[in-house]
Short mmCIF file of C-alpha atoms and ligand atoms in Angstrom, two decimals:
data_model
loop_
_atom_site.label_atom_id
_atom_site.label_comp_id
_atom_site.label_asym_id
_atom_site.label_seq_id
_atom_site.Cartn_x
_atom_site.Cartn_y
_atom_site.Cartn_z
CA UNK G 1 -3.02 14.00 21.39
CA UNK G 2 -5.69 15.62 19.12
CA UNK G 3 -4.67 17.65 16.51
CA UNK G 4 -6.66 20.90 16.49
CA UNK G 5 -7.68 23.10 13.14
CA UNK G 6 -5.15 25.23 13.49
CA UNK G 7 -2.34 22.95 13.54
CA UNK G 8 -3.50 21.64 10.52
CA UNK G 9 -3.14 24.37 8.75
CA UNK G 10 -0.11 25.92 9.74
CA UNK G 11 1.40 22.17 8.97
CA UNK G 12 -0.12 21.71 6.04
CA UNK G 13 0.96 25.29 4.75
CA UNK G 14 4.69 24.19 5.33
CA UNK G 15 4.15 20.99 3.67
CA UNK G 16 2.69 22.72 0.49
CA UNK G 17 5.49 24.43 0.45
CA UNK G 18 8.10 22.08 0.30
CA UNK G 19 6.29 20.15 -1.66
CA UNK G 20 6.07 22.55 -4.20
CA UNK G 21 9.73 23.17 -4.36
CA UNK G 22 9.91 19.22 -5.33
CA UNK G 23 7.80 19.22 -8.05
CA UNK G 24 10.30 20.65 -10.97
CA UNK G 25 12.88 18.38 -11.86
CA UNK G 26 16.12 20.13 -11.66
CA UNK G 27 18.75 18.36 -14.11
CA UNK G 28 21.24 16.35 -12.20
CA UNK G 29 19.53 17.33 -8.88
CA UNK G 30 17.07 13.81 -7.83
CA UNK G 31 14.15 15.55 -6.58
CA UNK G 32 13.36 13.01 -4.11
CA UNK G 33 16.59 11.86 -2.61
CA UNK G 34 16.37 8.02 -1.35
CA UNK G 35 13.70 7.23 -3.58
CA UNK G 36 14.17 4.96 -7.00
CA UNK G 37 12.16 6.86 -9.21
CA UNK G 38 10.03 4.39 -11.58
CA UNK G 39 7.87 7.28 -13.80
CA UNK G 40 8.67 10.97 -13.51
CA UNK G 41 5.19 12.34 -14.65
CA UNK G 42 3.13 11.15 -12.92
CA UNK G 43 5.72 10.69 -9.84
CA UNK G 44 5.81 7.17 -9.30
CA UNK G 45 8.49 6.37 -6.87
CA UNK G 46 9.81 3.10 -4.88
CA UNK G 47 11.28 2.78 -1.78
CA UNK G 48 15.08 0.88 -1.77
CA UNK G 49 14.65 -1.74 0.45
CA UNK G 50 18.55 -2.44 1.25
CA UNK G 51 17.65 0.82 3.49
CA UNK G 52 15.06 -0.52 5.47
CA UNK G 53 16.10 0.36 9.34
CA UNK G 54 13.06 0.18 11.41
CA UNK G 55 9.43 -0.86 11.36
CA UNK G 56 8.40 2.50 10.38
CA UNK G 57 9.16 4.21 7.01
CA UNK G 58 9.93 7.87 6.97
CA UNK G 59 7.47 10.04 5.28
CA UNK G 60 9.95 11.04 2.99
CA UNK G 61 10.89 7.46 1.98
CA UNK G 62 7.51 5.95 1.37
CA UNK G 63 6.77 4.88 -1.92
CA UNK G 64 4.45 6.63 -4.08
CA UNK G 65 2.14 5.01 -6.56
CA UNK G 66 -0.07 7.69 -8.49
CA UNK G 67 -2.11 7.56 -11.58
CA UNK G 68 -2.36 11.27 -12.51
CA UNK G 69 -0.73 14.73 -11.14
CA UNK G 70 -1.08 15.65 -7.83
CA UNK G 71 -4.50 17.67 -7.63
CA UNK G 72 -3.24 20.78 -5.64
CA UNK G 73 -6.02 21.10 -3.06
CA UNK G 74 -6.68 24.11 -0.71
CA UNK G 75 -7.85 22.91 2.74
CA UNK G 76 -9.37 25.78 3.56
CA UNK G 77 -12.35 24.99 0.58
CA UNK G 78 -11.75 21.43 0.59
CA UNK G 79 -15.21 19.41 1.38
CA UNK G 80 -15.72 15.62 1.60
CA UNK G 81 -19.28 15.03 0.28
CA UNK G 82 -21.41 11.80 1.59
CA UNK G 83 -23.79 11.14 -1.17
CA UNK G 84 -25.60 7.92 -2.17
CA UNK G 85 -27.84 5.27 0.01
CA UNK G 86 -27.86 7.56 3.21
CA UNK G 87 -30.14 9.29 5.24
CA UNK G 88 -28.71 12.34 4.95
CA UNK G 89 -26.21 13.90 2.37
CA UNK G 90 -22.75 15.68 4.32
CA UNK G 91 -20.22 17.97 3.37
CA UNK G 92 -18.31 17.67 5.52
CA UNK G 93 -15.02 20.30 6.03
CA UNK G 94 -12.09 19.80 7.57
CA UNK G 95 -12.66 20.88 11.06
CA UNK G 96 -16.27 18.97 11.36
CA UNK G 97 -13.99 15.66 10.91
CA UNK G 98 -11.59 16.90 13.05
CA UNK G 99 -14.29 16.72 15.47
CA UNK G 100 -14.91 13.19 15.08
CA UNK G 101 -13.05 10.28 18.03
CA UNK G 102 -9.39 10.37 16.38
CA UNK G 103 -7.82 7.04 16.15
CA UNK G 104 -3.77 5.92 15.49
CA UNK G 105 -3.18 2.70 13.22
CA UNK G 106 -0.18 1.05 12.29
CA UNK G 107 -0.55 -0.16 8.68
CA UNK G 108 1.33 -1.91 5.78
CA UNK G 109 0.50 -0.71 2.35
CA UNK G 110 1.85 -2.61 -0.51
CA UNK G 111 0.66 -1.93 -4.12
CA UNK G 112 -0.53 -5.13 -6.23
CA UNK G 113 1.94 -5.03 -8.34
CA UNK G 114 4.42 -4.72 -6.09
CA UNK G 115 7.79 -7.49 -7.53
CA UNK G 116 6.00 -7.08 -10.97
CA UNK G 117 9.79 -6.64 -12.31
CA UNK G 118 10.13 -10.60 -11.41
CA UNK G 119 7.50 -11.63 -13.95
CA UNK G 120 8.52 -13.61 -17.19
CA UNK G 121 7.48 -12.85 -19.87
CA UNK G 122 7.68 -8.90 -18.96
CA UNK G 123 4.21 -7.81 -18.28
CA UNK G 124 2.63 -4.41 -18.76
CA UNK G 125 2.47 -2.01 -15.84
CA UNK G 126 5.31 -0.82 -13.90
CA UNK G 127 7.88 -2.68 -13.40
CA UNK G 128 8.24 -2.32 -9.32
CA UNK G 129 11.16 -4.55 -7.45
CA UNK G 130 10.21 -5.47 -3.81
CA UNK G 131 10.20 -2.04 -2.70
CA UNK G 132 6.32 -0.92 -3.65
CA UNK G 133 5.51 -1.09 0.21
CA UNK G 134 5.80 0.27 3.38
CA UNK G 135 4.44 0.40 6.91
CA UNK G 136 3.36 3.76 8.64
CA UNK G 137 1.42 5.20 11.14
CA UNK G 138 -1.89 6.91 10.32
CA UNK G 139 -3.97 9.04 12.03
CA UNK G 140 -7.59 10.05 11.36
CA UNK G 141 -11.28 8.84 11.56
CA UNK G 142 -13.28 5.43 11.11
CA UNK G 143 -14.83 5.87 7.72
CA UNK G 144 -17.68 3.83 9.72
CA UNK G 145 -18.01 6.89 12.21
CA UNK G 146 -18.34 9.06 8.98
CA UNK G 147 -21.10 6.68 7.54
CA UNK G 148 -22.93 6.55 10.65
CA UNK G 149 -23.43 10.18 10.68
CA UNK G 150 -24.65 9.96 7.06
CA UNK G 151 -26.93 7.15 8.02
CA UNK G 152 -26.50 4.69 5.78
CA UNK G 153 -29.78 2.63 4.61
CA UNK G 154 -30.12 -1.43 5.00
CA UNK G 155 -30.12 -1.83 1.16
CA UNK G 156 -26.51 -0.46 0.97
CA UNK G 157 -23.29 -2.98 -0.25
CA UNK G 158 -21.09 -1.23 -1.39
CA UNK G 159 -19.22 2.17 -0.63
CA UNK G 160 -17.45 3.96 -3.37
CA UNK G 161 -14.20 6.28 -2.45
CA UNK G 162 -13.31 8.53 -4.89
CA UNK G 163 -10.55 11.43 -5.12
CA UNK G 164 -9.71 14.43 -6.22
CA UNK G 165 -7.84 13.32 -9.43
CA UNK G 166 -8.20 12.62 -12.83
CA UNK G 167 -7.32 11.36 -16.16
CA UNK G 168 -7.31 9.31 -19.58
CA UNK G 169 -5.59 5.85 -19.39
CA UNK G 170 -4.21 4.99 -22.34
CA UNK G 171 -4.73 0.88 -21.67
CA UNK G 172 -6.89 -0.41 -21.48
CA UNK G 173 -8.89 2.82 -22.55
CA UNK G 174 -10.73 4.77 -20.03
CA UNK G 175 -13.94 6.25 -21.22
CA UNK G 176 -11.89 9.78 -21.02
CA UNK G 177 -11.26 11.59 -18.23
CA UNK G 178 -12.13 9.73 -15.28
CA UNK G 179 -11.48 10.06 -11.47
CA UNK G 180 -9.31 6.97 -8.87
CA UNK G 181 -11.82 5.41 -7.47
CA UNK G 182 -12.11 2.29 -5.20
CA UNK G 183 -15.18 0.65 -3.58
CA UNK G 184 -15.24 -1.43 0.05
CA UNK G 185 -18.07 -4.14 0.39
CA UNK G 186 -19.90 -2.59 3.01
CA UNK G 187 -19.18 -4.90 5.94
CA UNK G 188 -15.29 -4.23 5.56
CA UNK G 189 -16.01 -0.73 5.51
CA UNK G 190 -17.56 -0.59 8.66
CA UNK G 191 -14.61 -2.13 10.33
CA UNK G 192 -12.23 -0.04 12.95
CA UNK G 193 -9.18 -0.74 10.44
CA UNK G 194 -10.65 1.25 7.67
CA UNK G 195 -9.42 4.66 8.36
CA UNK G 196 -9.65 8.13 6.48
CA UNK G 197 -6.58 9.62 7.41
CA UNK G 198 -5.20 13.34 7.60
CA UNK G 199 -1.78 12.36 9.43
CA UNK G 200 1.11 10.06 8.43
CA UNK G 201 3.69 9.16 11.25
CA UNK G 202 2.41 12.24 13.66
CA UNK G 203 2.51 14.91 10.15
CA UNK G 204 0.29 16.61 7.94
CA UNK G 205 -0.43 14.25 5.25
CA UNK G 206 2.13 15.09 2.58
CA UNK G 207 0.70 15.85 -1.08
CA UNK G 208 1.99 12.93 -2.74
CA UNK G 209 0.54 10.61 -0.40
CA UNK G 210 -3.03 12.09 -0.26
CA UNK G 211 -3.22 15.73 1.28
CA UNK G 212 -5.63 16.66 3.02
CA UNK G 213 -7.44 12.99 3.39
CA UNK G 214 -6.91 9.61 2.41
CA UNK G 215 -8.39 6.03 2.82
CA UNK G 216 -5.88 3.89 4.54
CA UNK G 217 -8.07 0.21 3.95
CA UNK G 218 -6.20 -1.75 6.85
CA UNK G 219 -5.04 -4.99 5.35
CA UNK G 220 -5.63 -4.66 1.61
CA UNK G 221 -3.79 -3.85 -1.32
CA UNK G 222 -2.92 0.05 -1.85
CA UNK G 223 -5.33 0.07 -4.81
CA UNK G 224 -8.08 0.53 -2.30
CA UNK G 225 -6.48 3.16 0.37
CA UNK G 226 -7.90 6.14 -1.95
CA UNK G 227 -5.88 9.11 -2.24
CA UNK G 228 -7.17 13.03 -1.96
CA UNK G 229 -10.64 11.71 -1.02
CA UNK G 230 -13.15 13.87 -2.17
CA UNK G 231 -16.56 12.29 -2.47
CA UNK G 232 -17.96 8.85 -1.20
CA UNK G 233 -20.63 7.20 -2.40
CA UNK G 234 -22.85 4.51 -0.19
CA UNK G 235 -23.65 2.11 -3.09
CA UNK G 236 -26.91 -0.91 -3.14
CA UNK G 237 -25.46 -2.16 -6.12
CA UNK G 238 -21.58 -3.69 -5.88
CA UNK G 239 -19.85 -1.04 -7.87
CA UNK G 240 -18.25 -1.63 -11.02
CA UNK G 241 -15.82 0.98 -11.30
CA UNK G 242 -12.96 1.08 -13.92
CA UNK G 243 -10.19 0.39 -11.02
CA UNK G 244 -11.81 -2.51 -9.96
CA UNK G 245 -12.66 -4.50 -13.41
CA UNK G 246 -10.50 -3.38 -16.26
CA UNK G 247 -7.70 -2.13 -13.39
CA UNK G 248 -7.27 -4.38 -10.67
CA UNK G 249 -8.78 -7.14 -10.81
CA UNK G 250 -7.71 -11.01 -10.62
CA UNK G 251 -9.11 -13.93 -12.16
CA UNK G 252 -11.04 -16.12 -9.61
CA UNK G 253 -12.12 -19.99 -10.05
CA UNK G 254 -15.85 -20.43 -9.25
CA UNK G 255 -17.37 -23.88 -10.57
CA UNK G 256 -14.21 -23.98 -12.91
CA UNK G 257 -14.92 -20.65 -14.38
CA UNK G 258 -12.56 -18.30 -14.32
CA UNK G 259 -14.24 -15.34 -13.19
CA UNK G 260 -12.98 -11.30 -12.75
CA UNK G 261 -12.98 -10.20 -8.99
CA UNK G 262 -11.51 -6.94 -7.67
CA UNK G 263 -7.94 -7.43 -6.10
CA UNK G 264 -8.63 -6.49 -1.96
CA UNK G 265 -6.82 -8.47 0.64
CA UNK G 266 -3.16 -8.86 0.70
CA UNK G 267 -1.48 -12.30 0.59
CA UNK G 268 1.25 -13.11 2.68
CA UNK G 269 4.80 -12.34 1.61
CA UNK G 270 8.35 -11.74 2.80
CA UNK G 271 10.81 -9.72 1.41
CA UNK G 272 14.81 -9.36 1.59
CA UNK G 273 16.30 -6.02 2.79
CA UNK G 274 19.75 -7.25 3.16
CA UNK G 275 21.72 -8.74 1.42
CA UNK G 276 20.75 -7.34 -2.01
CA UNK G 277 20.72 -9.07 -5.31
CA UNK G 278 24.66 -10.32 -6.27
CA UNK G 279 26.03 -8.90 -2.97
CA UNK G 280 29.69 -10.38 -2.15
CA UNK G 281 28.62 -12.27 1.65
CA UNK G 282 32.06 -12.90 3.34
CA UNK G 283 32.51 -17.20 3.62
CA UNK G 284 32.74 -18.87 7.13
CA UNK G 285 31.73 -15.86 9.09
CA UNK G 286 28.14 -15.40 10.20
CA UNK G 287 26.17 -13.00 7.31
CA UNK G 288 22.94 -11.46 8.98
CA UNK G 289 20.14 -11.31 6.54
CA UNK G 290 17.28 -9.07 7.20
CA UNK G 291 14.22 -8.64 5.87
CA UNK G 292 9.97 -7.64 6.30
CA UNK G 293 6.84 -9.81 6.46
CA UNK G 294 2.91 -9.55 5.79
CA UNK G 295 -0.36 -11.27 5.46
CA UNK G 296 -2.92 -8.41 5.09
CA UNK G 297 -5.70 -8.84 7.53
CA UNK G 298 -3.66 -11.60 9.47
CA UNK G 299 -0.69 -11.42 11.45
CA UNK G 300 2.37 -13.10 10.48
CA UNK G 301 3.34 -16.89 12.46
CA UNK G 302 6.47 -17.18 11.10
CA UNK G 303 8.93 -16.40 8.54
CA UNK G 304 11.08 -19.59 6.66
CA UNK G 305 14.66 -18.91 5.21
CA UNK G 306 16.89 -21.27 2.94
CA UNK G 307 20.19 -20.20 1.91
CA UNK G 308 20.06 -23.40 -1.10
CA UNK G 309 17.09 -21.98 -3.19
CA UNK G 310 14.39 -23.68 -1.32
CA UNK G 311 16.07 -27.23 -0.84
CA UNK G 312 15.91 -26.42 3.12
CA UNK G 313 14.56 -23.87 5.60
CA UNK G 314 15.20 -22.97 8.99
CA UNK G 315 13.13 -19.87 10.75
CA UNK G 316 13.62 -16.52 10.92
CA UNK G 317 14.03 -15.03 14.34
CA UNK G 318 10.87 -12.10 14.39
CA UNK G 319 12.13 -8.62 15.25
CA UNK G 320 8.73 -7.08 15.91
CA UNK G 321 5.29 -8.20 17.46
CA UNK G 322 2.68 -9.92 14.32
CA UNK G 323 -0.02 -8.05 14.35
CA UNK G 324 -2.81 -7.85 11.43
CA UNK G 325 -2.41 -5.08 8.75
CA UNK G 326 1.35 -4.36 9.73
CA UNK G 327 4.35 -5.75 8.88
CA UNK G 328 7.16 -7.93 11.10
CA UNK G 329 10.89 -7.29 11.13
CA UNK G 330 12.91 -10.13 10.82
CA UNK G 331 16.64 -11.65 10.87
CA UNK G 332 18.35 -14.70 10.25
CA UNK G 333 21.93 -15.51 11.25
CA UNK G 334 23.56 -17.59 8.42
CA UNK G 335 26.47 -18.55 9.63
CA UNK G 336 29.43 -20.05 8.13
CA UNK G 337 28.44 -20.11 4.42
CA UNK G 338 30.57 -21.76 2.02
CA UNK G 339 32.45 -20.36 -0.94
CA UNK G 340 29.92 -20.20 -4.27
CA UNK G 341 26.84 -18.85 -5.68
CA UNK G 342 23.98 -19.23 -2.78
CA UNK G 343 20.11 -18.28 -3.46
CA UNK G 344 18.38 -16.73 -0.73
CA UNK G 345 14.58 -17.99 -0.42
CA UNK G 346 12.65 -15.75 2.39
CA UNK G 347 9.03 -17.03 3.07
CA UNK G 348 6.08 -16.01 5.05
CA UNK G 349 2.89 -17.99 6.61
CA UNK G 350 0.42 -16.12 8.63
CA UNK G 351 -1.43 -17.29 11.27
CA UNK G 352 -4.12 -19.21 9.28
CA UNK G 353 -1.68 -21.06 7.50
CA UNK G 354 -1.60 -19.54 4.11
CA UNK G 355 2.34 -19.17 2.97
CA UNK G 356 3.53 -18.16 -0.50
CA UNK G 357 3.29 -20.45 -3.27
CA UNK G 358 6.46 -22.06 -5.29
CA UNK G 359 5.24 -20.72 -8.63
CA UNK G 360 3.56 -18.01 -10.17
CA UNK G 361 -0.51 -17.98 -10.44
CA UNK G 362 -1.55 -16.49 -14.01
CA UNK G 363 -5.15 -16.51 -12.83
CA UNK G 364 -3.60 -13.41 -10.92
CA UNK G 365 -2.40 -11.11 -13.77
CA UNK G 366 -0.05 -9.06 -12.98
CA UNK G 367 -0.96 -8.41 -9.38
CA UNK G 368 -0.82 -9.73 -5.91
CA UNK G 369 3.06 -10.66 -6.99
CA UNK G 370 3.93 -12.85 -3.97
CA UNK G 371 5.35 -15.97 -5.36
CA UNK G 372 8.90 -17.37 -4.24
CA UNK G 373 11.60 -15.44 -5.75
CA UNK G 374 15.11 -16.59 -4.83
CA UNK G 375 18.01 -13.53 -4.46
CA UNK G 376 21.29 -14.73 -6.03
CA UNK G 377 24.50 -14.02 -3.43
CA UNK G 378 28.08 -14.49 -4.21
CA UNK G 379 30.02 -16.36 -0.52
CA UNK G 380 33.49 -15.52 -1.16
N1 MTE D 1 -6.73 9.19 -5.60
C1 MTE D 1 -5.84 8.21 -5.77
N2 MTE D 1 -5.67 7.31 -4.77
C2 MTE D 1 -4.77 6.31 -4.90
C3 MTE D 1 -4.02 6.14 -6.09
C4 MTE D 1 -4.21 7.10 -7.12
O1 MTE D 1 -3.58 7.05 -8.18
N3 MTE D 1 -5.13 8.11 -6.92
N4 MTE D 1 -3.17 5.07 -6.21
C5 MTE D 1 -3.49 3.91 -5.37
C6 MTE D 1 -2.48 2.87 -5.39
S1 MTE D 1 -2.50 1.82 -6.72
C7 MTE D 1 -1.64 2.65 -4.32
S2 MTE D 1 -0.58 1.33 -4.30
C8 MTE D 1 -1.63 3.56 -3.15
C9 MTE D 1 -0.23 4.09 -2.90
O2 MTE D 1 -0.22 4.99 -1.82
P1 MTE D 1 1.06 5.90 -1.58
O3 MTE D 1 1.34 6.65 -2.85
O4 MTE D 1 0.75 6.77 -0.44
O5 MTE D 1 2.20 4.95 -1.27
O6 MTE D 1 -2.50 4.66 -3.34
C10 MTE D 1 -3.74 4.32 -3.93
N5 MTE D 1 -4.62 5.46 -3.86
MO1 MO D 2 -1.03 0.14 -6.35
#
């Protein structure tokens, strides 16, 4: 079902609204209920993973992971400019992209430094646990069917998102105020799973997650699914941008040289809903543990537990279909565990065979956090 003009609007009147309401913090009163907040301004908020239910996280319950305010845009004089190595410059409004073939996606989003918390010594940033992710279900345009109406010449490589927000960064220093941007090497950008979105699970885009339109970069690392886009840029030079060399970026080993690369694809990684860290897990019965798995632009073959810190593993049983760019279910019936500390090891490999390493990479910084971290149960 195609959502007309209209029903934007009205939707995304009602969303302002409430929205609005949420922004001033009213002492003892959590403004967003069911979210662990990890920065108040700006509203940086992680999603408890103990109440993970179904494949699909509620709006409301998504995690949010923003630089700078909320830019407060009115739809009504809202215009996404096409600019750059093009035939021809757009400005596009609202109802012209409404216009374009709408497509559904199902996609995991989990920000790089997602489980930064578990890195020793502390590092810089903040400190997420497991719960910088979720899965949801977008709705919107190909950014390729978007380019192709711009034209975009043979010398272009790379295409530049930017939004509607801005700031200073304190560190490392931004050259003042500048806006989020991301760049996609053009082939990925021309792929179906690169999506600029106006819906999230069948509503208007909420504010804090990118009113009225947002990248949703199936398969990479939130860094890139660009917020309250406002102008994109077809690049022929690979783009250079602050969020993708000072911020973001990864240390890669070419001829033995370390060398900076932006962060993109996910890497593979499970995570433990339930039980939670030092839960009590009754002895001799059977304990169900329960958890999520994904490998970015792969789907997910299977999912390894050990209930002795990684001595031995058995297999999860998968709850939910692997697909690329969205996230498994899984469970594992432990049954009959004996009296003592246990350490819960959950671990993912995706279809090509990648899985998540023992140890932590430094050559990573503090991002793409998927190394094995055990969660310490008391069987009593
Ligand atoms: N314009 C804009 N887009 C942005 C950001 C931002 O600060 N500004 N944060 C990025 C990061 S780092 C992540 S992890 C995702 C988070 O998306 P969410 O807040 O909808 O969960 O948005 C990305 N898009
Ligand atoms: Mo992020």
């Amino acid at each position: 079902m195609d959502l007309t003009r209209r029903d934007f609007v009205r939707t995304a009147l009602a969303t302002s609204v409430l929205s609005g309401l949420a922004i001033g913090d009213e002492p003892g009163k959590p403004a967003f209920p069911g979210l662990t907040v990890r920065m108040h301004q700006p509203r940086n908020l992680e999603f408890p993973v103990s109440e993970l239910k179904g494949p699909i996280i509620p709006n409301e319950q998504f995690f949010v992971r923003s630089h700078f305010a909320v830019p407060q845009l009115d739809v009504n004089t809202w215009k996404l400019k096409v600019e750059g190595a093009i035939g021809k410059p757009l400005e596009l409004t609202i109802s012209e992209l409404l216009k374009l073939p709408q497509k559904t996606m199902t996609a995991t989003i989990e920000c790089a430094g997602n489980g930064r918390v578990h890195l020793t010594p502390q590092a810089l940033g903040l400190q997420w646990g497991q719960g910088a992710v979720g899965n949801a279900e977008w709705t919107g345009v190909t950014l390729a069917s978007v380019l192709n109406a711009a034209g975009v010449k043979k010398t272009a490589v790379d295409v530049v998102l930017e939004g509607a927000d801005s700031g200073i960064i304190a560190n490392p220093p931004s050259p003042g105020a500048i806006p989020f941007s991301r760049s996609i090497p053009i082939e990925k950008a021309n792929r179906d799973e690169v999506l600029l979105a106006f819906k999230m699970n069948g509503e208007t885009l909420p504010a804090s997650h990118g009113f009225p339109l947002r990248a949703v970069v199936g398969g990479w690392y939130g860094m890139a699914s660009v917020k309250w886009l406002s102008r994109i840029v077809v690049s022929d030079k690979p783009y250079q941008g602050f969020w993708q060399t000072l911020d973001y970026s990864f240390f890669e080993r070419r001829d033995g040289q370390p060398t900076l690369v932006p962060v993109q694809a996910m890497s593979p990684k499970a995570i433990l809903a339930r039980p939670g860290l030092s839960e009590i897990v009754p002895a001799g019965k059977t304990s169900r543990l329960f958890g999520a798995a994904w490998a970015g632009e792969n789907a997910i073959d299977k999912v390894d537990i050990s209930v002795d810190g990684g001595k031995t593993w058995a297999k999860a049983k998968l709850l939910t279909d692997p697909k690329p760019f969205q996230w498994v279910l899984w469970e594992y019936l432990w049954e009959n565990p004996t009296k003592g500390e246990a350490a819960i090891v959950a671990k993912a490999t995706d279809s090509k065979g990648a899985t998540q390493p023992a140890t932590r990479d430094a050559d990573r910084r503090t991002y793409m956090i998927n190394h094995l971290v055990p969660t310490a149960v008391i069987v009593k």
